[in-house]
């Protein structure tokens, strides 16, 4: 079992550019979660899919951020017109069925917006 | 809404001393409680979870008891090691939630 895979591990973008982050959940897991982690804000929930359907996006910024899960083997988080304040580690996690199931995290993508 | 409050870090200890990280929670439901640990450069990983009140979870010498009356889930270890240096997250999830709610994390620094 390879665990949750996130690519790229590091990404540097210029202000105003677009960034797409990829996540491959553990095979057989139906729930996928995205989090943002910074020193100031800690671990922030962004969004959650179950069986590829968006369930809860209450943590997603209303502008510039979007997430998709086109198939059971990957999810993407897209940030348009990136800003320096978007610099963070973006973590993806998957669990068997969501809810109270244990979440397994990937290593994260460290995004730096210059 | 659901929330988790834990000891504010950093907590700095010498190797061999005991650790307590306090965790209190608020929920209207009957939650499962978790402790996660995050090492530098990695995502958080489950340390252990406890689904039932009055039961204890443990792993790698760490333990915590689910205290429903006090709404607490304090993390303890009798003798910490330098390799325990990490960030520790208390978290909860209940049947009405789709997800796990995490506390702000407590950074532990263990000096040799």
GROMACS .gro file of C-alpha atoms in nm:
model
  226
    1UNK     CA    1   0.000   0.000   0.000
    2UNK     CA    2   0.162   0.320  -0.119
    3UNK     CA    3  -0.043   0.548   0.101
    4UNK     CA    4  -0.186   0.879  -0.016
    5UNK     CA    5   0.021   1.025  -0.296
    6UNK     CA    6   0.048   1.399  -0.352
    7UNK     CA    7   0.221   1.570  -0.640
    8UNK     CA    8   0.415   1.784  -0.672
    9UNK     CA    9   0.584   1.788  -0.332
   10UNK     CA   10   0.697   2.144  -0.385
   11UNK     CA   11   0.566   2.413  -0.615
   12UNK     CA   12   0.677   2.771  -0.666
   13UNK     CA   13   0.452   3.008  -0.857
   14UNK     CA   14   0.451   3.375  -0.933
   15UNK     CA   15   0.175   3.599  -0.808
   16UNK     CA   16  -0.125   3.575  -1.039
   17UNK     CA   17  -0.040   3.234  -1.181
   18UNK     CA   18  -0.249   2.921  -1.148
   19UNK     CA   19  -0.151   2.623  -0.933
   20UNK     CA   20  -0.295   2.272  -0.959
   21UNK     CA   21  -0.226   2.022  -0.686
   22UNK     CA   22  -0.288   1.650  -0.728
   23UNK     CA   23  -0.390   1.380  -0.484
   24UNK     CA   24  -0.419   1.005  -0.530
   25UNK     CA   25  -0.611   0.848  -0.239
   26UNK     CA   26  -0.550   0.503  -0.101
   27UNK     CA   27  -0.712   0.243  -0.324
   28UNK     CA   28  -1.055   0.146  -0.193
   29UNK     CA   29  -1.106   0.462   0.008
   30UNK     CA   30  -1.423   0.648  -0.082
   31UNK     CA   31  -1.360   0.973   0.109
   32UNK     CA   32  -1.104   1.240   0.017
   33UNK     CA   33  -1.026   1.550   0.220
   34UNK     CA   34  -0.819   1.862   0.149
   35UNK     CA   35  -0.655   2.072   0.421
   36UNK     CA   36  -0.433   2.378   0.427
   37UNK     CA   37  -0.162   2.408   0.689
   38UNK     CA   38   0.023   2.723   0.795
   39UNK     CA   39   0.211   2.818   1.106
   40UNK     CA   40  -0.039   3.093   1.185
   41UNK     CA   41  -0.367   2.913   1.112
   42UNK     CA   42  -0.263   2.555   1.179
   43UNK     CA   43  -0.456   2.277   1.005
   44UNK     CA   44  -0.758   2.417   0.818
   45UNK     CA   45  -1.022   2.199   0.658
   46UNK     CA   46  -1.099   2.297   0.299
   47UNK     CA   47  -1.324   2.040   0.135
   48UNK     CA   48  -1.442   1.679   0.135
   49UNK     CA   49  -1.555   1.433  -0.132
   50UNK     CA   50  -1.723   1.102  -0.087
   51UNK     CA   51  -1.764   0.862  -0.378
   52UNK     CA   52  -1.635   1.147  -0.596
   53UNK     CA   53  -1.926   1.376  -0.500
   54UNK     CA   54  -1.857   1.703  -0.317
   55UNK     CA   55  -2.002   1.676   0.034
   56UNK     CA   56  -1.869   1.970   0.232
   57UNK     CA   57  -1.675   2.266   0.095
   58UNK     CA   58  -1.737   2.494   0.391
   59UNK     CA   59  -1.366   2.563   0.435
   60UNK     CA   60  -1.292   2.660   0.079
   61UNK     CA   61  -1.222   3.027   0.013
   62UNK     CA   62  -1.508   3.158  -0.200
   63UNK     CA   63  -1.287   3.293  -0.471
   64UNK     CA   64  -1.001   3.143  -0.670
   65UNK     CA   65  -1.011   2.797  -0.505
   66UNK     CA   66  -1.180   2.495  -0.657
   67UNK     CA   67  -1.156   2.120  -0.611
   68UNK     CA   68  -1.263   1.830  -0.823
   69UNK     CA   69  -1.264   1.455  -0.811
   70UNK     CA   70  -1.316   1.331  -1.167
   71UNK     CA   71  -1.257   0.966  -1.078
   72UNK     CA   72  -1.199   0.750  -0.771
   73UNK     CA   73  -0.822   0.752  -0.815
   74UNK     CA   74  -0.748   1.122  -0.804
   75UNK     CA   75  -0.856   1.462  -0.685
   76UNK     CA   76  -0.725   1.806  -0.775
   77UNK     CA   77  -0.715   2.136  -0.592
   78UNK     CA   78  -0.683   2.435  -0.821
   79UNK     CA   79  -0.590   2.785  -0.711
   80UNK     CA   80  -0.636   3.057  -0.969
   81UNK     CA   81  -0.452   3.387  -0.961
   82UNK     CA   82  -0.234   3.276  -0.670
   83UNK     CA   83  -0.147   3.528  -0.402
   84UNK     CA   84   0.140   3.528  -0.149
   85UNK     CA   85  -0.108   3.452   0.130
   86UNK     CA   86  -0.189   3.122  -0.045
   87UNK     CA   87   0.160   2.998   0.047
   88UNK     CA   88   0.107   2.696   0.266
   89UNK     CA   89   0.133   2.319   0.283
   90UNK     CA   90  -0.172   2.161   0.122
   91UNK     CA   91  -0.254   1.820   0.263
   92UNK     CA   92  -0.477   1.554   0.117
   93UNK     CA   93  -0.621   1.272   0.324
   94UNK     CA   94  -0.840   0.973   0.248
   95UNK     CA   95  -1.049   0.742   0.461
   96UNK     CA   96  -1.253   0.432   0.405
   97UNK     CA   97  -1.592   0.601   0.424
   98UNK     CA   98  -1.548   0.940   0.589
   99UNK     CA   99  -1.719   1.034   0.913
  100UNK     CA  100  -1.545   0.875   1.210
  101UNK     CA  101  -1.309   0.665   1.001
  102UNK     CA  102  -0.938   0.724   1.043
  103UNK     CA  103  -0.797   0.968   0.790
  104UNK     CA  104  -0.468   0.884   0.624
  105UNK     CA  105  -0.270   1.185   0.515
  106UNK     CA  106  -0.032   1.234   0.228
  107UNK     CA  107   0.301   1.414   0.273
  108UNK     CA  108   0.157   1.741   0.143
  109UNK     CA  109   0.243   1.988  -0.131
  110UNK     CA  110   0.438   2.290  -0.018
  111UNK     CA  111   0.320   2.587  -0.226
  112UNK     CA  112   0.524   2.904  -0.234
  113UNK     CA  113   0.379   3.208  -0.412
  114UNK     CA  114   0.636   3.476  -0.485
  115UNK     CA  115  -2.056   2.354   1.668
  116UNK     CA  116  -1.793   2.094   1.742
  117UNK     CA  117  -1.457   2.217   1.867
  118UNK     CA  118  -1.135   2.096   2.023
  119UNK     CA  119  -0.905   2.296   2.253
  120UNK     CA  120  -0.561   2.173   2.343
  121UNK     CA  121  -0.246   2.287   2.525
  122UNK     CA  122  -0.081   2.572   2.347
  123UNK     CA  123   0.274   2.497   2.240
  124UNK     CA  124   0.556   2.475   2.220
  125UNK     CA  125   0.603   2.238   2.508
  126UNK     CA  126   0.972   2.184   2.579
  127UNK     CA  127   1.084   1.890   2.790
  128UNK     CA  128   1.403   1.709   2.873
  129UNK     CA  129   1.439   1.347   2.769
  130UNK     CA  130   1.305   1.112   3.032
  131UNK     CA  131   1.050   1.350   3.179
  132UNK     CA  132   0.675   1.300   3.167
  133UNK     CA  133   0.435   1.460   2.923
  134UNK     CA  134   0.076   1.577   2.950
  135UNK     CA  135  -0.098   1.757   2.666
  136UNK     CA  136  -0.444   1.869   2.765
  137UNK     CA  137  -0.735   1.831   2.528
  138UNK     CA  138  -1.093   1.942   2.586
  139UNK     CA  139  -1.377   1.909   2.340
  140UNK     CA  140  -1.725   2.037   2.275
  141UNK     CA  141  -1.991   1.850   2.087
  142UNK     CA  142  -2.360   1.780   2.119
  143UNK     CA  143  -2.314   1.426   1.998
  144UNK     CA  144  -2.124   1.119   2.110
  145UNK     CA  145  -1.783   1.145   1.946
  146UNK     CA  146  -1.490   0.927   1.859
  147UNK     CA  147  -1.172   1.094   1.985
  148UNK     CA  148  -0.835   1.087   1.813
  149UNK     CA  149  -0.474   1.180   1.869
  150UNK     CA  150  -0.267   1.239   1.558
  151UNK     CA  151   0.108   1.309   1.540
  152UNK     CA  152   0.291   1.499   1.269
  153UNK     CA  153   0.665   1.476   1.216
  154UNK     CA  154   0.852   1.737   1.012
  155UNK     CA  155   0.801   1.701   0.640
  156UNK     CA  156   0.519   1.450   0.678
  157UNK     CA  157   0.141   1.458   0.702
  158UNK     CA  158  -0.033   1.385   1.032
  159UNK     CA  159  -0.065   1.017   1.118
  160UNK     CA  160  -0.296   0.847   1.360
  161UNK     CA  161  -0.146   0.780   1.701
  162UNK     CA  162  -0.464   0.614   1.831
  163UNK     CA  163  -0.838   0.664   1.855
  164UNK     CA  164  -1.101   0.582   2.115
  165UNK     CA  165  -1.467   0.543   2.015
  166UNK     CA  166  -1.616   0.481   2.358
  167UNK     CA  167  -1.634   0.680   2.681
  168UNK     CA  168  -1.422   0.564   2.975
  169UNK     CA  169  -1.191   0.364   2.751
  170UNK     CA  170  -0.822   0.422   2.704
  171UNK     CA  171  -0.622   0.436   2.386
  172UNK     CA  172  -0.249   0.383   2.366
  173UNK     CA  173   0.037   0.351   2.124
  174UNK     CA  174   0.418   0.387   2.144
  175UNK     CA  175   0.397   0.463   2.516
  176UNK     CA  176   0.140   0.740   2.472
  177UNK     CA  177  -0.204   0.703   2.623
  178UNK     CA  178  -0.525   0.896   2.674
  179UNK     CA  179  -0.855   0.819   2.846
  180UNK     CA  180  -1.188   0.930   2.700
  181UNK     CA  181  -1.351   1.119   2.988
  182UNK     CA  182  -1.707   1.198   2.886
  183UNK     CA  183  -1.800   1.371   3.213
  184UNK     CA  184  -1.506   1.611   3.193
  185UNK     CA  185  -1.516   1.623   2.810
  186UNK     CA  186  -1.143   1.565   2.808
  187UNK     CA  187  -0.893   1.341   2.630
  188UNK     CA  188  -0.552   1.432   2.771
  189UNK     CA  189  -0.241   1.279   2.613
  190UNK     CA  190   0.021   1.140   2.849
  191UNK     CA  191   0.354   0.968   2.830
  192UNK     CA  192   0.565   0.868   3.127
  193UNK     CA  193   0.906   0.923   2.974
  194UNK     CA  194   0.955   1.116   2.651
  195UNK     CA  195   1.236   1.065   2.405
  196UNK     CA  196   1.399   1.303   2.161
  197UNK     CA  197   1.229   1.114   1.878
  198UNK     CA  198   0.890   1.215   2.020
  199UNK     CA  199   0.950   1.572   1.906
  200UNK     CA  200   0.659   1.647   1.677
  201UNK     CA  201   0.324   1.827   1.663
  202UNK     CA  202   0.035   1.648   1.833
  203UNK     CA  203  -0.327   1.704   1.729
  204UNK     CA  204  -0.634   1.617   1.930
  205UNK     CA  205  -0.943   1.561   1.716
  206UNK     CA  206  -1.302   1.445   1.726
  207UNK     CA  207  -1.570   1.315   1.499
  208UNK     CA  208  -1.929   1.220   1.572
  209UNK     CA  209  -2.208   1.053   1.385
  210UNK     CA  210  -2.361   1.380   1.269
  211UNK     CA  211  -2.036   1.493   1.105
  212UNK     CA  212  -1.891   1.413   0.773
  213UNK     CA  213  -1.540   1.468   0.893
  214UNK     CA  214  -1.288   1.499   1.176
  215UNK     CA  215  -1.242   1.826   1.364
  216UNK     CA  216  -0.882   1.897   1.462
  217UNK     CA  217  -0.745   2.110   1.743
  218UNK     CA  218  -0.474   2.367   1.680
  219UNK     CA  219  -0.192   2.124   1.753
  220UNK     CA  220   0.073   2.123   2.024
  221UNK     CA  221   0.437   2.126   1.929
  222UNK     CA  222   0.652   1.909   2.152
  223UNK     CA  223   1.026   1.966   2.166
  224UNK     CA  224   1.229   1.710   2.359
  225UNK     CA  225   1.586   1.802   2.439
  226UNK     CA  226   1.854   1.536   2.499
   0.00000   0.00000   0.00000
